[in-house]
mmCIF file of C-alpha atoms and ligand atoms in Angstrom:
data_model
loop_
_atom_site.group_PDB
_atom_site.id
_atom_site.type_symbol
_atom_site.label_atom_id
_atom_site.label_comp_id
_atom_site.label_asym_id
_atom_site.label_seq_id
_atom_site.Cartn_x
_atom_site.Cartn_y
_atom_site.Cartn_z
ATOM 1 C CA PRO L 146 -129.088 -96.458 12.864
ATOM 2 C CA THR L 147 -125.749 -96.271 14.639
ATOM 3 C CA ILE L 148 -122.842 -97.505 12.544
ATOM 4 C CA VAL L 149 -120.106 -98.866 14.807
ATOM 5 C CA GLU L 150 -116.555 -98.706 13.470
ATOM 6 C CA VAL L 151 -114.265 -101.401 14.828
ATOM 7 C CA GLY L 152 -110.498 -101.180 14.344
ATOM 8 C CA SER L 153 -108.134 -98.600 12.946
ATOM 9 C CA GLY L 154 -105.835 -98.012 9.991
ATOM 10 C CA LYS L 155 -106.403 -100.455 7.167
ATOM 11 C CA ALA L 156 -108.408 -102.892 9.239
ATOM 12 C CA VAL L 157 -111.704 -101.142 9.945
ATOM 13 C CA THR L 158 -115.010 -102.982 10.023
ATOM 14 C CA LYS L 159 -118.317 -101.164 10.123
ATOM 15 C CA VAL L 160 -121.303 -102.785 11.835
ATOM 16 C CA GLY L 161 -124.871 -101.479 11.482
ATOM 17 C CA GLY L 162 -126.823 -99.431 8.960
ATOM 18 C CA GLY L 163 -126.416 -102.067 6.265
ATOM 19 C CA HIS L 164 -122.871 -103.077 7.207
ATOM 20 C CA LEU L 165 -122.516 -106.661 8.424
ATOM 21 C CA GLY L 166 -120.115 -107.582 11.231
ATOM 22 C CA MET L 167 -119.049 -111.158 10.589
ATOM 23 C CA ILE L 168 -117.259 -112.128 13.797
ATOM 24 C CA ALA L 169 -115.513 -115.497 13.969
ATOM 25 C CA GLY L 170 -112.753 -117.300 15.798
ATOM 26 C CA PRO L 171 -112.148 -119.827 18.552
ATOM 27 C CA CYS L 172 -113.833 -119.628 21.933
ATOM 28 C CA ALA L 173 -110.444 -119.273 23.637
ATOM 29 C CA ILE L 174 -107.030 -118.210 22.391
ATOM 30 C CA GLU L 175 -104.878 -121.306 22.832
ATOM 31 C CA SER L 176 -101.653 -120.597 20.927
ATOM 32 C CA ALA L 177 -100.358 -118.229 18.257
ATOM 33 C CA GLU L 178 -100.017 -121.074 15.726
ATOM 34 C CA ARG L 179 -103.594 -122.246 16.173
ATOM 35 C CA LEU L 180 -105.092 -118.754 16.093
ATOM 36 C CA ASP L 181 -103.016 -117.948 13.003
ATOM 37 C CA GLU L 182 -104.424 -120.952 11.137
ATOM 38 C CA ILE L 183 -108.001 -120.221 12.148
ATOM 39 C CA ALA L 184 -107.689 -116.492 11.357
ATOM 40 C CA GLY L 185 -106.351 -117.246 7.869
ATOM 41 C CA GLU L 186 -109.295 -119.547 7.161
ATOM 42 C CA ILE L 187 -112.043 -117.273 8.451
ATOM 43 C CA LYS L 188 -110.604 -114.246 6.670
ATOM 44 C CA LYS L 189 -110.588 -116.195 3.414
ATOM 45 C CA ALA L 190 -114.231 -117.107 4.025
ATOM 46 C CA GLY L 191 -115.181 -113.430 4.480
ATOM 47 C CA ALA L 192 -115.092 -112.814 8.236
ATOM 48 C CA ASN L 193 -114.240 -109.215 9.121
ATOM 49 C CA ILE L 194 -113.611 -109.350 12.897
ATOM 50 C CA LEU L 195 -111.491 -111.948 14.737
ATOM 51 C CA ARG L 196 -112.648 -113.143 18.155
ATOM 52 C CA GLY L 197 -110.900 -115.134 20.871
ATOM 53 C CA GLY L 198 -111.116 -115.235 24.659
ATOM 54 C CA ALA L 199 -108.081 -114.443 26.797
ATOM 55 C CA TYR L 200 -110.091 -114.355 30.032
ATOM 56 C CA LYS L 201 -112.777 -117.032 30.033
ATOM 57 C CA PRO L 202 -115.850 -117.046 32.294
ATOM 58 C CA ARG L 203 -115.956 -120.803 33.005
ATOM 59 C CA THR L 204 -118.613 -122.611 34.999
ATOM 60 C CA SER L 205 -115.951 -124.681 36.756
ATOM 61 C CA PRO L 206 -112.977 -123.040 38.492
ATOM 62 C CA TYR L 207 -110.899 -126.048 37.387
ATOM 63 C CA ALA L 208 -111.582 -125.487 33.672
ATOM 64 C CA PHE L 209 -109.145 -123.557 31.431
ATOM 65 C CA GLN L 210 -109.419 -119.897 32.387
ATOM 66 C CA GLY L 211 -107.613 -118.374 29.383
ATOM 67 C CA LEU L 212 -104.058 -117.240 28.673
ATOM 68 C CA GLY L 213 -104.566 -113.731 30.074
ATOM 69 C CA GLU L 214 -102.166 -111.062 28.818
ATOM 70 C CA GLU L 215 -100.246 -113.588 26.729
ATOM 71 C CA GLY L 216 -103.524 -114.312 24.933
ATOM 72 C CA LEU L 217 -104.129 -110.602 24.327
ATOM 73 C CA LYS L 218 -100.682 -110.279 22.737
ATOM 74 C CA ILE L 219 -101.354 -113.251 20.470
ATOM 75 C CA LEU L 220 -104.756 -111.883 19.456
ATOM 76 C CA ARG L 221 -103.282 -108.474 18.539
ATOM 77 C CA GLU L 222 -100.413 -110.011 16.588
ATOM 78 C CA ILE L 223 -102.591 -112.413 14.602
ATOM 79 C CA GLY L 224 -105.304 -109.825 13.979
ATOM 80 C CA ASP L 225 -102.720 -107.415 12.567
ATOM 81 C CA LYS L 226 -101.132 -110.152 10.467
ATOM 82 C CA HIS L 227 -104.448 -110.931 8.779
ATOM 83 C CA GLY L 228 -105.824 -107.381 8.672
ATOM 84 C CA LEU L 229 -108.682 -108.229 11.031
ATOM 85 C CA PRO L 230 -109.868 -106.028 13.925
ATOM 86 C CA VAL L 231 -110.073 -108.050 17.144
ATOM 87 C CA VAL L 232 -112.593 -108.503 19.951
ATOM 88 C CA THR L 233 -112.126 -110.201 23.311
ATOM 89 C CA GLU L 234 -114.154 -110.491 26.492
ATOM 90 C CA ALA L 235 -113.564 -108.565 29.719
ATOM 91 C CA ILE L 236 -114.770 -110.355 32.838
ATOM 92 C CA ASP L 237 -113.084 -108.243 35.529
ATOM 93 C CA PRO L 238 -112.888 -104.448 35.923
ATOM 94 C CA ARG L 239 -109.213 -104.858 36.898
ATOM 95 C CA HIS L 240 -108.376 -106.154 33.399
ATOM 96 C CA VAL L 241 -110.240 -103.547 31.387
ATOM 97 C CA GLU L 242 -107.385 -101.077 30.854
ATOM 98 C CA LEU L 243 -105.031 -103.816 29.667
ATOM 99 C CA ILE L 244 -107.633 -105.295 27.323
ATOM 100 C CA ALA L 245 -108.314 -101.844 25.856
ATOM 101 C CA GLU L 246 -104.601 -101.493 25.000
ATOM 102 C CA TYR L 247 -104.549 -104.670 22.934
ATOM 103 C CA THR L 248 -107.952 -104.883 21.288
ATOM 104 C CA ASP L 249 -110.334 -102.976 19.006
ATOM 105 C CA MET L 250 -113.585 -104.003 20.668
ATOM 106 C CA ILE L 251 -114.436 -105.230 24.162
ATOM 107 C CA GLN L 252 -116.958 -108.014 24.654
ATOM 108 C CA LEU L 253 -119.272 -108.040 27.650
ATOM 109 C CA GLY L 254 -120.479 -111.595 28.089
ATOM 110 C CA ALA L 255 -123.898 -112.980 28.923
ATOM 111 C CA ARG L 256 -122.824 -113.724 32.505
ATOM 112 C CA ASN L 257 -121.759 -110.118 33.051
ATOM 113 C CA MET L 258 -124.457 -108.214 31.178
ATOM 114 C CA GLN L 259 -125.667 -106.707 34.442
ATOM 115 C CA ASN L 260 -122.304 -106.376 36.164
ATOM 116 C CA PHE L 261 -122.728 -102.623 36.317
ATOM 117 C CA VAL L 262 -119.276 -101.941 37.759
ATOM 118 C CA LEU L 263 -117.719 -103.762 34.815
ATOM 119 C CA LEU L 264 -120.022 -101.991 32.332
ATOM 120 C CA THR L 265 -118.991 -98.643 33.793
ATOM 121 C CA GLU L 266 -115.271 -99.400 33.506
ATOM 122 C CA VAL L 267 -115.634 -100.653 29.931
ATOM 123 C CA GLY L 268 -117.671 -97.573 28.993
ATOM 124 C CA LYS L 269 -114.867 -95.306 30.219
ATOM 125 C CA THR L 270 -112.430 -96.795 27.681
ATOM 126 C CA HIS L 271 -114.474 -95.305 24.780
ATOM 127 C CA LYS L 272 -113.789 -98.549 22.876
ATOM 128 C CA PRO L 273 -116.521 -100.167 20.787
ATOM 129 C CA VAL L 274 -118.393 -102.786 22.792
ATOM 130 C CA LEU L 275 -119.960 -106.123 21.879
ATOM 131 C CA MET L 276 -122.671 -106.647 24.458
ATOM 132 C CA LYS L 277 -124.183 -110.098 24.730
ATOM 133 C CA ARG L 278 -127.670 -110.624 26.071
ATOM 134 C CA GLY L 279 -127.789 -112.235 29.500
ATOM 135 C CA MET L 280 -129.250 -115.726 29.492
ATOM 136 C CA ALA L 281 -132.215 -114.573 31.583
ATOM 137 C CA ALA L 282 -132.365 -110.974 30.440
ATOM 138 C CA THR L 283 -135.226 -109.294 28.616
ATOM 139 C CA VAL L 284 -134.623 -107.189 25.520
ATOM 140 C CA LYS L 285 -135.300 -104.119 27.672
ATOM 141 C CA ASP L 286 -132.675 -105.272 30.211
ATOM 142 C CA LEU L 287 -130.194 -105.610 27.340
ATOM 143 C CA LEU L 288 -130.914 -102.090 26.126
ATOM 144 C CA MET L 289 -130.565 -100.656 29.638
ATOM 145 C CA SER L 290 -127.196 -102.396 30.047
ATOM 146 C CA ALA L 291 -126.070 -100.853 26.761
ATOM 147 C CA GLU L 292 -127.198 -97.538 28.227
ATOM 148 C CA TYR L 293 -124.810 -98.049 31.172
ATOM 149 C CA VAL L 294 -121.884 -98.320 28.784
ATOM 150 C CA ILE L 295 -123.055 -95.351 26.725
ATOM 151 C CA ALA L 296 -123.677 -93.183 29.805
ATOM 152 C CA ASN L 297 -120.043 -93.726 30.786
ATOM 153 C CA GLY L 298 -118.458 -92.711 27.500
ATOM 154 C CA THR L 299 -118.610 -95.382 24.810
ATOM 155 C CA THR L 300 -121.125 -94.559 22.121
ATOM 156 C CA ASP L 301 -120.432 -97.589 19.946
ATOM 157 C CA VAL L 302 -122.300 -100.639 21.163
ATOM 158 C CA VAL L 303 -123.149 -103.713 19.104
ATOM 159 C CA LEU L 304 -125.734 -105.930 20.793
ATOM 160 C CA CYS L 305 -125.715 -109.705 20.472
ATOM 161 C CA GLU L 306 -128.569 -112.202 20.770
ATOM 162 C CA ARG L 307 -126.948 -115.458 21.941
ATOM 163 C CA GLY L 308 -129.936 -117.390 23.204
ATOM 164 C CA VAL L 309 -131.743 -117.389 26.520
ATOM 165 C CA LYS L 310 -132.393 -120.207 28.994
ATOM 166 C CA GLY L 311 -135.181 -122.440 27.787
ATOM 167 C CA PHE L 312 -136.955 -125.479 29.241
ATOM 168 C CA ASP L 313 -135.622 -127.898 26.632
ATOM 169 C CA ASN L 314 -132.041 -128.917 27.252
ATOM 170 C CA ALA L 315 -131.737 -130.387 23.757
ATOM 171 C CA CYS L 316 -130.070 -127.090 22.925
ATOM 172 C CA ARG L 317 -127.623 -125.151 25.062
ATOM 173 C CA ASN L 318 -129.918 -122.117 24.948
ATOM 174 C CA MET L 319 -132.927 -120.948 22.961
ATOM 175 C CA LEU L 320 -132.328 -118.474 20.148
ATOM 176 C CA ASP L 321 -134.750 -115.561 20.372
ATOM 177 C CA VAL L 322 -134.820 -114.417 16.746
ATOM 178 C CA ALA L 323 -137.604 -111.950 17.547
ATOM 179 C CA ALA L 324 -135.099 -109.974 19.628
ATOM 180 C CA VAL L 325 -133.557 -108.751 16.365
ATOM 181 C CA PRO L 326 -136.570 -106.860 14.968
ATOM 182 C CA GLN L 327 -137.508 -105.799 18.515
ATOM 183 C CA VAL L 328 -134.140 -104.132 19.022
ATOM 184 C CA HIS L 329 -134.414 -102.449 15.632
ATOM 185 C CA GLN L 330 -137.840 -101.153 16.600
ATOM 186 C CA MET L 331 -136.753 -99.889 20.024
ATOM 187 C CA SER L 332 -133.183 -98.726 19.432
ATOM 188 C CA HIS L 333 -130.681 -97.283 16.973
ATOM 189 C CA LEU L 334 -128.026 -99.827 17.997
ATOM 190 C CA PRO L 335 -126.959 -102.692 15.734
ATOM 191 C CA ILE L 336 -127.651 -106.261 16.830
ATOM 192 C CA ILE L 337 -125.926 -109.432 15.683
ATOM 193 C CA VAL L 338 -126.805 -113.093 16.273
ATOM 194 C CA ASP L 339 -124.588 -115.769 17.856
ATOM 195 C CA PRO L 340 -125.974 -119.183 16.887
ATOM 196 C CA SER L 341 -122.948 -120.974 18.409
ATOM 197 C CA HIS L 342 -123.761 -120.253 22.041
ATOM 198 C CA ALA L 343 -127.504 -120.227 21.296
ATOM 199 C CA THR L 344 -127.575 -123.827 20.109
ATOM 200 C CA GLY L 345 -124.329 -125.411 21.296
ATOM 201 C CA ARG L 346 -124.764 -127.779 18.338
ATOM 202 C CA PRO L 347 -122.784 -127.311 15.118
ATOM 203 C CA GLU L 348 -125.425 -128.978 12.933
ATOM 204 C CA LEU L 349 -128.023 -126.397 14.016
ATOM 205 C CA ILE L 350 -125.794 -123.351 13.575
ATOM 206 C CA PRO L 351 -126.277 -122.755 9.815
ATOM 207 C CA ALA L 352 -130.098 -122.628 9.972
ATOM 208 C CA CYS L 353 -130.025 -120.287 12.969
ATOM 209 C CA ALA L 354 -127.396 -118.034 11.402
ATOM 210 C CA LEU L 355 -129.442 -117.764 8.207
ATOM 211 C CA ALA L 356 -132.604 -117.049 10.213
ATOM 212 C CA GLY L 357 -130.798 -114.323 12.137
ATOM 213 C CA LEU L 358 -129.640 -112.595 8.999
ATOM 214 C CA ALA L 359 -133.052 -112.956 7.356
ATOM 215 C CA ALA L 360 -134.579 -111.317 10.472
ATOM 216 C CA GLY L 361 -132.383 -108.288 9.866
ATOM 217 C CA ALA L 362 -129.357 -108.940 12.078
ATOM 218 C CA ASP L 363 -126.377 -106.653 11.500
ATOM 219 C CA GLY L 364 -123.964 -109.558 11.597
ATOM 220 C CA ILE L 365 -123.291 -113.086 12.763
ATOM 221 C CA HIS L 366 -120.932 -114.335 15.479
ATOM 222 C CA ILE L 367 -119.637 -117.881 15.119
ATOM 223 C CA GLU L 368 -117.048 -119.971 16.946
ATOM 224 C CA VAL L 369 -114.647 -121.709 14.579
ATOM 225 C CA HIS L 370 -111.902 -124.167 15.504
ATOM 226 C CA ASN L 371 -109.651 -126.285 13.300
ATOM 227 C CA CYS L 372 -109.487 -129.141 15.803
ATOM 228 C CA PRO L 373 -112.627 -129.025 17.993
ATOM 229 C CA GLU L 374 -111.743 -132.217 19.880
ATOM 230 C CA GLU L 375 -108.627 -130.524 21.212
ATOM 231 C CA ALA L 376 -110.263 -127.164 21.994
ATOM 232 C CA MET L 377 -109.762 -125.830 25.524
ATOM 233 C CA SER L 378 -113.334 -124.520 25.640
ATOM 234 C CA ASP L 379 -116.592 -124.844 23.670
ATOM 235 C CA GLY L 380 -115.065 -127.434 21.277
ATOM 236 C CA PRO L 381 -118.336 -129.355 20.793
ATOM 237 C CA GLN L 382 -120.094 -126.313 19.306
ATOM 238 C CA ALA L 383 -117.288 -125.139 17.012
ATOM 239 C CA LEU L 384 -117.658 -125.144 13.241
ATOM 240 C CA LEU L 385 -114.694 -126.396 11.227
ATOM 241 C CA PRO L 386 -113.178 -123.781 8.903
ATOM 242 C CA ASN L 387 -114.641 -125.467 5.809
ATOM 243 C CA GLN L 388 -118.110 -125.601 7.392
ATOM 244 C CA TYR L 389 -117.797 -121.907 8.213
ATOM 245 C CA ALA L 390 -116.783 -121.107 4.640
ATOM 246 C CA GLU L 391 -119.769 -123.042 3.277
ATOM 247 C CA LEU L 392 -122.130 -121.214 5.637
ATOM 248 C CA MET L 393 -120.637 -117.845 4.674
ATOM 249 C CA GLU L 394 -121.512 -118.530 1.038
ATOM 250 C CA GLN L 395 -125.131 -119.103 2.043
ATOM 251 C CA LEU L 396 -125.137 -116.036 4.306
ATOM 252 C CA LYS L 397 -123.871 -113.873 1.447
ATOM 253 C CA LYS L 398 -126.835 -115.003 -0.677
ATOM 254 C CA VAL L 399 -129.298 -114.093 2.095
ATOM 255 C CA ALA L 400 -127.576 -110.738 2.587
ATOM 256 C CA LEU L 401 -128.028 -109.970 -1.099
ATOM 257 C CA ALA L 402 -131.663 -111.050 -1.041
ATOM 258 C CA ILE L 403 -132.789 -108.778 1.814
HETATM 259 C C1 PEP X 1245 -118.088 -116.485 24.420
HETATM 260 O O1 PEP X 1245 -118.323 -115.653 23.523
HETATM 261 O O2 PEP X 1245 -117.183 -117.325 24.356
HETATM 262 C C2 PEP X 1245 -119.006 -116.525 25.585
HETATM 263 C C3 PEP X 1245 -118.589 -116.920 26.785
HETATM 264 O O3 PEP X 1245 -120.242 -116.141 25.246
HETATM 265 P P1 PEP X 1245 -121.543 -115.878 26.168
HETATM 266 O O4 PEP X 1245 -121.176 -114.759 27.092
HETATM 267 O O5 PEP X 1245 -122.584 -115.519 25.163
HETATM 268 O O6 PEP X 1245 -121.834 -117.162 26.889
HETATM 269 MN MN1 MN X 1246 -117.529 -119.755 23.765
#
């Protein structure tokens, strides 16, 4: 198995080959103060990579689009303060160089999993990549998209199962837990599970996170916010810091058991 190293200096997190990447943070970076509070809480709970969007792929053009470079600066500063490597999403090839300067890992989102121009630009940075499965992509499609990044220079790709479109709109998406053992069968790359975007419902997140880990996932990605009702994006699916901490205790028990 490939072991992906995220970060540098004292803050290095390994993902894969028995190392769990526990990624957490708000959907979007909103302010330094808020990210600082959230980062402190998730670090205490055991998270080892801080996430936050500076460029958000929103369904509506009138929704909050992210703080851009200001957000990247905040993410770097807060990550360093708490000793956490940081990951953020790139949605536009024109931003890739700037994002690579500020972050330790570049996220390719579900909506861009087959944006091959973007994949190519991100691959050229040689930065570790978090590649999310497209909402209508097969496991094979996901692996071929990872191949695009790898063919262009980056060897370190962490895949992420974040749910696919289902017929039942009770949940935001449908978590495909079977993707985890499938990826392990077909590839050397690590795969983590994102129950936040898969369910869109905080009360369902713990069960799906535990199932993901039990299925062999190399980590869990969860959105955490200290004031979900004020969040600029994905507030309704955010776990509160104390809920995240409680879940992490359960996840640690599963990790020890498998
Ligand atoms: C996100 O991580 O905030 C995000 C937009 O995720 P996805 O691409 O899985 O929808
Ligand atoms: Mn989100």
